[in-house]
Short mmCIF file of C-alpha atoms in Angstrom, two decimals:
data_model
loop_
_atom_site.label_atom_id
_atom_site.label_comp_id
_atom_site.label_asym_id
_atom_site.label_seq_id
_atom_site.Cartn_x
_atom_site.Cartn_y
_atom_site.Cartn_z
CA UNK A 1 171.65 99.22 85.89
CA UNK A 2 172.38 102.90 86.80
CA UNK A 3 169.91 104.16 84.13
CA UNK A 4 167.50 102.19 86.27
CA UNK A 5 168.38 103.63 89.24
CA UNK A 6 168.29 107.46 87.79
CA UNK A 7 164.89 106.60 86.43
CA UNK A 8 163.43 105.23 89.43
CA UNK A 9 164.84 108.38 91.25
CA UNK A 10 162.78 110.38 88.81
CA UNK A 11 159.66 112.08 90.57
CA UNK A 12 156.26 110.94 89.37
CA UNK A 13 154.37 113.15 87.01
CA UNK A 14 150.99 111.37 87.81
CA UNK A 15 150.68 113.04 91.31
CA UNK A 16 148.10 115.90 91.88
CA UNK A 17 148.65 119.23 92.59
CA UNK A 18 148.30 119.81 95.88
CA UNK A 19 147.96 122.79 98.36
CA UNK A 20 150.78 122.72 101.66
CA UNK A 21 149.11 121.46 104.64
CA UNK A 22 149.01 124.87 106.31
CA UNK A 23 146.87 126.17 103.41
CA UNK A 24 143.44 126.62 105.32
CA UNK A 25 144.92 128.06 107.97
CA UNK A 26 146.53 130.85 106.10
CA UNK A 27 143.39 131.23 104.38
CA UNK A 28 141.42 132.14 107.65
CA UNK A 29 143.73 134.27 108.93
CA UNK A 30 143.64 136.23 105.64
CA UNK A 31 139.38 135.96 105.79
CA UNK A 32 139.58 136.76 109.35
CA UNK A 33 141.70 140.17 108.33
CA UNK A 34 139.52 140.89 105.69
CA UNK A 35 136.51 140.35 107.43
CA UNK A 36 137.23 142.97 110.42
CA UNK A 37 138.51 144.99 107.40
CA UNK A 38 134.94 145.00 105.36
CA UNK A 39 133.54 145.35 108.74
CA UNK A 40 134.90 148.28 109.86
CA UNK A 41 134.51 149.99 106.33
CA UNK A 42 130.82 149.23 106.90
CA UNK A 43 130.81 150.75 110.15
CA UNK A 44 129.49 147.18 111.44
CA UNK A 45 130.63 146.98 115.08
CA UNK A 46 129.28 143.43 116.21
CA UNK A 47 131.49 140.80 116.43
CA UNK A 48 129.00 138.07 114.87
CA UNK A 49 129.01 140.36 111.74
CA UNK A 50 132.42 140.27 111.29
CA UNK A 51 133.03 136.48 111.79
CA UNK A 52 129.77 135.55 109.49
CA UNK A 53 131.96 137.28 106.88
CA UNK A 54 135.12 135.80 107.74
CA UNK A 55 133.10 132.61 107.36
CA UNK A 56 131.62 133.36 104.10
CA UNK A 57 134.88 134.41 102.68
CA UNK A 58 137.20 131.10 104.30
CA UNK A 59 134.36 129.18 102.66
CA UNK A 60 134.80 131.31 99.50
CA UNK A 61 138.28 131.77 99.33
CA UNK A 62 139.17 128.05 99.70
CA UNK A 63 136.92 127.16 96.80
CA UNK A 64 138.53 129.54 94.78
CA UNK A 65 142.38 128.41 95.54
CA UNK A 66 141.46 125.04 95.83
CA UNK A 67 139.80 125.21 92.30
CA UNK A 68 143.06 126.56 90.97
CA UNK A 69 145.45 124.37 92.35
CA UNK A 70 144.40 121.19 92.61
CA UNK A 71 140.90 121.24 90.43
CA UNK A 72 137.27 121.32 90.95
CA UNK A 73 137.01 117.91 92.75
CA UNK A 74 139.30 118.19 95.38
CA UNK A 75 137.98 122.25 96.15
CA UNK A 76 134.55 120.60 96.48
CA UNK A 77 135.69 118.38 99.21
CA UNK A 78 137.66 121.10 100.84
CA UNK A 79 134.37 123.09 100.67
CA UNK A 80 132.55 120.30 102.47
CA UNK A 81 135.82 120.14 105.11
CA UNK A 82 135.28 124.13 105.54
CA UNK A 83 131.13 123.86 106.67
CA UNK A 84 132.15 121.44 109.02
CA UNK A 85 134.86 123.34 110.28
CA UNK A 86 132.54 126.62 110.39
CA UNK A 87 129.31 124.73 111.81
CA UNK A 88 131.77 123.29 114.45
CA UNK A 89 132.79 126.94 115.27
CA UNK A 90 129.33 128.34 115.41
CA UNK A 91 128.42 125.17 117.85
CA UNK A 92 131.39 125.95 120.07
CA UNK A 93 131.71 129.90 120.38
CA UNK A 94 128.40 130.18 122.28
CA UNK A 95 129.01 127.36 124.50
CA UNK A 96 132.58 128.97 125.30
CA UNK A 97 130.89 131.95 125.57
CA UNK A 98 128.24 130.92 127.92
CA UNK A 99 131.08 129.62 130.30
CA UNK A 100 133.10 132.37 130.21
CA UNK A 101 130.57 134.85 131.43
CA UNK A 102 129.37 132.06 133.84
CA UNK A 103 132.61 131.76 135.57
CA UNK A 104 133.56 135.34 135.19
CA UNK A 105 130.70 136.57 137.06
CA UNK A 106 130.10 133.31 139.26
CA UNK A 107 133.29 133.40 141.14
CA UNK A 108 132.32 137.13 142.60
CA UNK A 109 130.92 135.19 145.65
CA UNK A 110 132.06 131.55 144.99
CA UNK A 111 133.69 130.63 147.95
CA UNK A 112 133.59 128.29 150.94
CA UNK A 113 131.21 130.48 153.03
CA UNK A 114 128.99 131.07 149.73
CA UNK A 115 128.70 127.01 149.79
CA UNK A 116 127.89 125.87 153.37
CA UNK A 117 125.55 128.92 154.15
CA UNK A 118 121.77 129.01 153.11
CA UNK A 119 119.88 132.13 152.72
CA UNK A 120 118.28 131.78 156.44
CA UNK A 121 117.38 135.28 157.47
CA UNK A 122 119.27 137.68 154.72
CA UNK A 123 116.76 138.92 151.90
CA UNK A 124 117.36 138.62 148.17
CA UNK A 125 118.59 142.16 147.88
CA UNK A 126 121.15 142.38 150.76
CA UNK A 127 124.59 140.93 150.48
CA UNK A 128 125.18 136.94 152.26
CA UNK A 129 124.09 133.92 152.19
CA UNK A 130 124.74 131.02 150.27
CA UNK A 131 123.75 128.01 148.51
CA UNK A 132 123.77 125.29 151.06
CA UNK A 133 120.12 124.63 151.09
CA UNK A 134 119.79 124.78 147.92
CA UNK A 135 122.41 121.93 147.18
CA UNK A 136 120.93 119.75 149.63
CA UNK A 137 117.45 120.30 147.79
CA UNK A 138 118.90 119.44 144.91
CA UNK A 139 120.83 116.51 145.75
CA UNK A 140 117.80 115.04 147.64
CA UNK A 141 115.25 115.52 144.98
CA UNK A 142 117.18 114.50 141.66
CA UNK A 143 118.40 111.66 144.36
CA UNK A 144 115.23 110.04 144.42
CA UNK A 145 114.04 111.01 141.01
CA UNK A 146 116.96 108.49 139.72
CA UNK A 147 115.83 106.00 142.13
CA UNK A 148 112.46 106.25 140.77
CA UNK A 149 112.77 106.78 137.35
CA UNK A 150 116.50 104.89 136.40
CA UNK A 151 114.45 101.41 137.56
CA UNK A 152 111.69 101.67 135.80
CA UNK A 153 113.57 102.65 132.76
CA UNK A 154 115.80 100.44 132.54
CA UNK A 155 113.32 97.61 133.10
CA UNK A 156 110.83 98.95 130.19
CA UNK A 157 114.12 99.11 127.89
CA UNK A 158 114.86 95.42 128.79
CA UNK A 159 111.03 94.57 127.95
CA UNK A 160 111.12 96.05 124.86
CA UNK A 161 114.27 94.79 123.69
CA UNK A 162 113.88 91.20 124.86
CA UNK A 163 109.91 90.33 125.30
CA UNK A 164 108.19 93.06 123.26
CA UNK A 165 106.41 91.59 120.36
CA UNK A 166 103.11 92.77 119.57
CA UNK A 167 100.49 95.92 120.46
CA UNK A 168 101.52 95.81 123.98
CA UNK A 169 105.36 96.96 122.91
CA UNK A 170 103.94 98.78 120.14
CA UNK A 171 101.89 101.05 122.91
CA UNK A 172 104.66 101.36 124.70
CA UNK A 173 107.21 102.52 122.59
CA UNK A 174 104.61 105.05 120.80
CA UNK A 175 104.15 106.46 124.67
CA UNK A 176 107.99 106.54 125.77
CA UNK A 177 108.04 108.60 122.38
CA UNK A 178 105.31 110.73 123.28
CA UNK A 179 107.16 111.53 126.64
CA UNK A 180 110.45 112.26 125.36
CA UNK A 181 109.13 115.41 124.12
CA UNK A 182 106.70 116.12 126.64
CA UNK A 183 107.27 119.95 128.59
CA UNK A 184 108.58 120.06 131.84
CA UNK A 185 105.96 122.18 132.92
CA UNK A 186 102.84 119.60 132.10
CA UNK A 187 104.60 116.69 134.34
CA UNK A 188 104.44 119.42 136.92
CA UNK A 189 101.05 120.24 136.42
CA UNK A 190 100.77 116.66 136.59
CA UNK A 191 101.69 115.78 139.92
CA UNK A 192 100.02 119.17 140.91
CA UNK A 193 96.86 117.83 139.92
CA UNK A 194 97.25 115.31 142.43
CA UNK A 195 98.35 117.48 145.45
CA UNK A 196 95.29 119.33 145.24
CA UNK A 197 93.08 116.02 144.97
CA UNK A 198 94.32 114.94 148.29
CA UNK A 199 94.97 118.07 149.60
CA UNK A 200 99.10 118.14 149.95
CA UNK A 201 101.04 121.07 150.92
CA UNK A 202 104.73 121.73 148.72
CA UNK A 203 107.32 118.83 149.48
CA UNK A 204 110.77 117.84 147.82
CA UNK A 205 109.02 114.22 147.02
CA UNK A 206 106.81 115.51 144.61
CA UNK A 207 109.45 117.70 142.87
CA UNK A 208 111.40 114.28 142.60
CA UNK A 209 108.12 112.42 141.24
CA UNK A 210 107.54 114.95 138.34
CA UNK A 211 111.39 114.63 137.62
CA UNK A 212 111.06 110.89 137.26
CA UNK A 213 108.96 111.26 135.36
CA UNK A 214 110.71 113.72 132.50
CA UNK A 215 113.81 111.10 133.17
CA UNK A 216 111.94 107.91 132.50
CA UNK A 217 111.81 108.44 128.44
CA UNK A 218 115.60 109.23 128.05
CA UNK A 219 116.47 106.23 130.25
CA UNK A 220 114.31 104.17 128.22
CA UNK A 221 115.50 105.19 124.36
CA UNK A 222 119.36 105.76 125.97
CA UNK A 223 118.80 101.95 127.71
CA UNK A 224 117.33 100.06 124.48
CA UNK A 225 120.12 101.42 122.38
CA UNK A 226 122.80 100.19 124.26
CA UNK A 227 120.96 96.90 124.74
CA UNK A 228 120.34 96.55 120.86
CA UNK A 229 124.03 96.49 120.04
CA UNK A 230 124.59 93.49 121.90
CA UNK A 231 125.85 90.62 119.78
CA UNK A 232 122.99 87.67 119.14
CA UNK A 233 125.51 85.84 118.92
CA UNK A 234 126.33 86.31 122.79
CA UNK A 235 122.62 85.79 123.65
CA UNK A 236 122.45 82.73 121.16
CA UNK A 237 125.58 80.75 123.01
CA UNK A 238 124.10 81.49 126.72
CA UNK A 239 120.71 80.29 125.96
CA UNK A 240 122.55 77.05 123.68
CA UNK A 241 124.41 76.01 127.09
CA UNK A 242 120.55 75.74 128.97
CA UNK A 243 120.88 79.31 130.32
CA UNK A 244 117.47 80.78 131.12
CA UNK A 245 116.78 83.94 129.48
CA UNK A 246 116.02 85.82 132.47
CA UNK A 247 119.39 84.66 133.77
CA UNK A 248 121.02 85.15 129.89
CA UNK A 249 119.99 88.93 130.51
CA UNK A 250 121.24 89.72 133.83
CA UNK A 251 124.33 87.79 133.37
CA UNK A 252 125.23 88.56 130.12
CA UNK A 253 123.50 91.34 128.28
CA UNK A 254 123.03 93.56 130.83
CA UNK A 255 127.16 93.54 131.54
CA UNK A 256 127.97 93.59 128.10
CA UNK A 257 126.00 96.51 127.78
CA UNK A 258 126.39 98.02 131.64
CA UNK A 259 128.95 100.94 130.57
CA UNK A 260 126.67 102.57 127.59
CA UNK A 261 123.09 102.41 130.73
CA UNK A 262 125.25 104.32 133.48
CA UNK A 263 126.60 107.02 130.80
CA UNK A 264 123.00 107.25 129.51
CA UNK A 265 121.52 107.20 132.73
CA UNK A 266 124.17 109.99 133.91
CA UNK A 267 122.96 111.83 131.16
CA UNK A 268 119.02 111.51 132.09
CA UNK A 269 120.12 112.77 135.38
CA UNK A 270 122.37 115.89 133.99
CA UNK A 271 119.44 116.60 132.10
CA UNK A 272 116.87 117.01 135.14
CA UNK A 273 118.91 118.34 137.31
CA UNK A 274 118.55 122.03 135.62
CA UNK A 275 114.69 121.80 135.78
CA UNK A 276 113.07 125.03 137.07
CA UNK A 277 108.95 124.85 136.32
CA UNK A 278 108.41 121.39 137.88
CA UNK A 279 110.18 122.48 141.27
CA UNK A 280 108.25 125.61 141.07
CA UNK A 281 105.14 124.62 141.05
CA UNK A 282 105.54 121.51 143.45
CA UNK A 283 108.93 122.46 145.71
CA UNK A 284 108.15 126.14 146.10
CA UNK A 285 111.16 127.03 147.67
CA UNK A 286 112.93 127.71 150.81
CA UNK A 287 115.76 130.15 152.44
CA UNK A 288 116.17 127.75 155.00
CA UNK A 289 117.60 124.55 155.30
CA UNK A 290 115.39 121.54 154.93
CA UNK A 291 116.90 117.66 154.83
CA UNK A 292 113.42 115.97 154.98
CA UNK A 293 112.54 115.90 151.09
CA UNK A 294 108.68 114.49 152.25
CA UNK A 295 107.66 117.19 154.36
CA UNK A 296 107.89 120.71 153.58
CA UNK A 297 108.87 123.22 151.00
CA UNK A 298 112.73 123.01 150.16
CA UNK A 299 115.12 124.60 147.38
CA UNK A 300 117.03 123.21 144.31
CA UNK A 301 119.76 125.02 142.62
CA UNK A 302 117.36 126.03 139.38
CA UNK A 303 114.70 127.50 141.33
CA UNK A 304 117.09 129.19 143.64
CA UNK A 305 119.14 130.89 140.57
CA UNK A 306 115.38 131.75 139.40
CA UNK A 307 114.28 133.10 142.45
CA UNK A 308 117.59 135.52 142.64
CA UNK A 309 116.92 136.86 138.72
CA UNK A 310 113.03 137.44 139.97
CA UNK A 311 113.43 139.16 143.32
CA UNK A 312 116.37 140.86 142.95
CA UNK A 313 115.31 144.10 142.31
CA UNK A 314 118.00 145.05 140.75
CA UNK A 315 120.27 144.39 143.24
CA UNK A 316 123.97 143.62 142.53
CA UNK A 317 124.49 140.57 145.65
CA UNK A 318 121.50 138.78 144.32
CA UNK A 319 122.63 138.94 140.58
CA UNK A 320 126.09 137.69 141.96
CA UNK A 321 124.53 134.56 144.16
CA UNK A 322 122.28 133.81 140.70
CA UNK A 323 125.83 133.53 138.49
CA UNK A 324 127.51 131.43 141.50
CA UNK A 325 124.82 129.55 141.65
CA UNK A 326 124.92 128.94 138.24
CA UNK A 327 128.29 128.25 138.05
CA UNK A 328 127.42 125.33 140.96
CA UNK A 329 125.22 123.90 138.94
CA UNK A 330 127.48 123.33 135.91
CA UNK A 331 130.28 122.17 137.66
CA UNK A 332 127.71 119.95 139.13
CA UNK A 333 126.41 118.83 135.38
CA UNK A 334 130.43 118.64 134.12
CA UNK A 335 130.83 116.24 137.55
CA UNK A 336 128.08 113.78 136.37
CA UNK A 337 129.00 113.34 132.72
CA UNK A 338 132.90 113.13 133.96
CA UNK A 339 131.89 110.67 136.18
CA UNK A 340 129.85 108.71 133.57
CA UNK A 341 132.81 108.98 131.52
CA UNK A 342 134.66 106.99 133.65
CA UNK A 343 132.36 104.29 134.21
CA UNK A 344 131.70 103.66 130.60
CA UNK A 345 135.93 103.00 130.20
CA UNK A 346 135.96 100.91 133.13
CA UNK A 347 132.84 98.71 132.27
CA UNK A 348 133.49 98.68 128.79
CA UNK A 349 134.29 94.74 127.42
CA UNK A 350 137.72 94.49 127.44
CA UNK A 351 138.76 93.46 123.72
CA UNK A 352 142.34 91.85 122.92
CA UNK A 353 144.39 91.71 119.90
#
């Protein structure tokens, strides 16, 4: 019996090697020091340089241990661990970069004042003025684009999920395609087109009309997703009970699926709401405050950070209102895809054990 016991105490001799579990990050730090090392032999004084050696050489140096240690299969796999570790980097540092300049040069003039105040009588190149007209422009116009354009989407997903069968859903779907990728600039030109047939002056509407329309498409593909991974089986036991189908959708489907529309919708909306050549052309702009979105020019966040960059002249107030501004409108952005967040975990189908 305690030969048994001794033997079963014995460690197994048909485990792997295998490398500790702070192995990769000793190896970057040791790529990372060699990297600035090579670097600065070089005389190479960028920082990408440096870190697209460091990430040659973690790539590199984990094959080459892993090989050792615990054989060619298992370094290939770490290999395959370190791209995605590397891609995820080269994904993120410009995105944290982007931010970090944002912020550092937004908050110059990010304040209360900077936020309720429009530009009124104070030119691009003196220090003021704010943002407030710009918000409300902004607000009002993506406002009503979502009324417009979340509808229509959402119906046209619900079509083509639920009654499209044959060339009509074919020509559809080939179109909503066609639009996903279509430039912001040529729904402008668009609704342009029109203003000058009937002879209409810049309004906020027609900003909002040309931003329904680049928010239709993502509605639509974001919509018909959701909608497709919807059980049958849900659809099947509502219509076996005598449901009608009309009332099967808006009852059932269209709940099931309610959390996955808002965040996609949200995201239609994030997406338009940074749109400069459509508000351009149709909004034109204005330092002063305007709340009627039919009548009249007004402003929008984009084409106010635009306008700042363009007429600065080189001016150092109008470069700060352009990164504040900025700054507004990605908090703004962060805001909506928070808040879509949220809905999605509170309308998502509660599932028990």
């Amino acid at each position: 019996m305690s030969n048994a016991l001794v033997a079963d105490k014995r460690p197994s001799t048909l485990r792997a090697a295998s490398l500790p579990k702070w192995t990769p990050w000793a190896i970057a730090a040791g790529s990372l020091a060699l990297g600035i090392g090579i670097s600065a032999a070089a005389g190479l004084g960028s920082s990408i340089e440096w870190g697209l050696i460091a990430a040659v050489l973690f790539v590199l140096g984990t094959y080459g241990i892993a090989a050792r240690v615990e054989g060619r299969r298992q370094a290939r796999d770490r290999v395959a661990t370190s791209l995605v570790w590397v891609a995820f980097l080269v994904a993120v540092i410009p995105l944290v970069s982007l931010i970090w300049v944002t912020v550092a040069r937004g908050v110059k003039v990010f304040d209360v004042y900077f936020l309720t105040h429009s530009m009124g009588v104070v030119a691009d190149t003196e220090p003021g003025g704010g943002i407030y007209h710009a918000i409300i422009g902004s607000l009002e116009q993506v406002g009503l684009a979502t009324l417009i354009g979340a509808p229509i989407g959402v119906l046209t997903a619900i079509y083509l999920v639920e009654y499209g069968r044959g060339r009509l859903a074919k020509a559809v779907t080939f179109f909503v395609d066609v639009m996903t990728g279509i430039p912001s600039i040529v729904a402008g030109l668009f609704i342009l087109s029109l203003m000058l047939i009937f002879k209409m002056q810049p309004f906020g509407f027609a900003g909002s009309l040309a931003l329904a329309i680049l928010m239709m498409p993502v509605v639509v593909r974001s919509t018909e997703e959701m909608l497709k991974l919807v059980p049958n089986e849900l659809r099947e036991a509502s219509l076996a009970l005598g449901v009608p189908k009309w009332r099967t959708i808006l009852k059932v489907v269209l709940p099931t699926s309610i959390g996955g529309i808002t965040t996609g919708i949200m995201l239609a909306v994030a997406r338009i709401a940074g749109e400069t050549a459509p508000v351009l052309l149709l909004v034109f702009g204005n330092p002063f405050i305007n709340n009627n979105p039919f009548e009249g020019a007004q402003a929008s966040l984009p084409l106010y950070i635009y306008q700042q960059f363009a007429n600065s002249a080189g001016s150092g107030a109008a470069y700060d209102r352009a990164w504040a501004a900025s700054l507004t409108l990605i908090a703004f952005v962060m805001i909506l895809n928070l808040v879509a967040r949220g809905i999605a975990r509170w309308k998502a189908p509660k599932t028990g054990r």
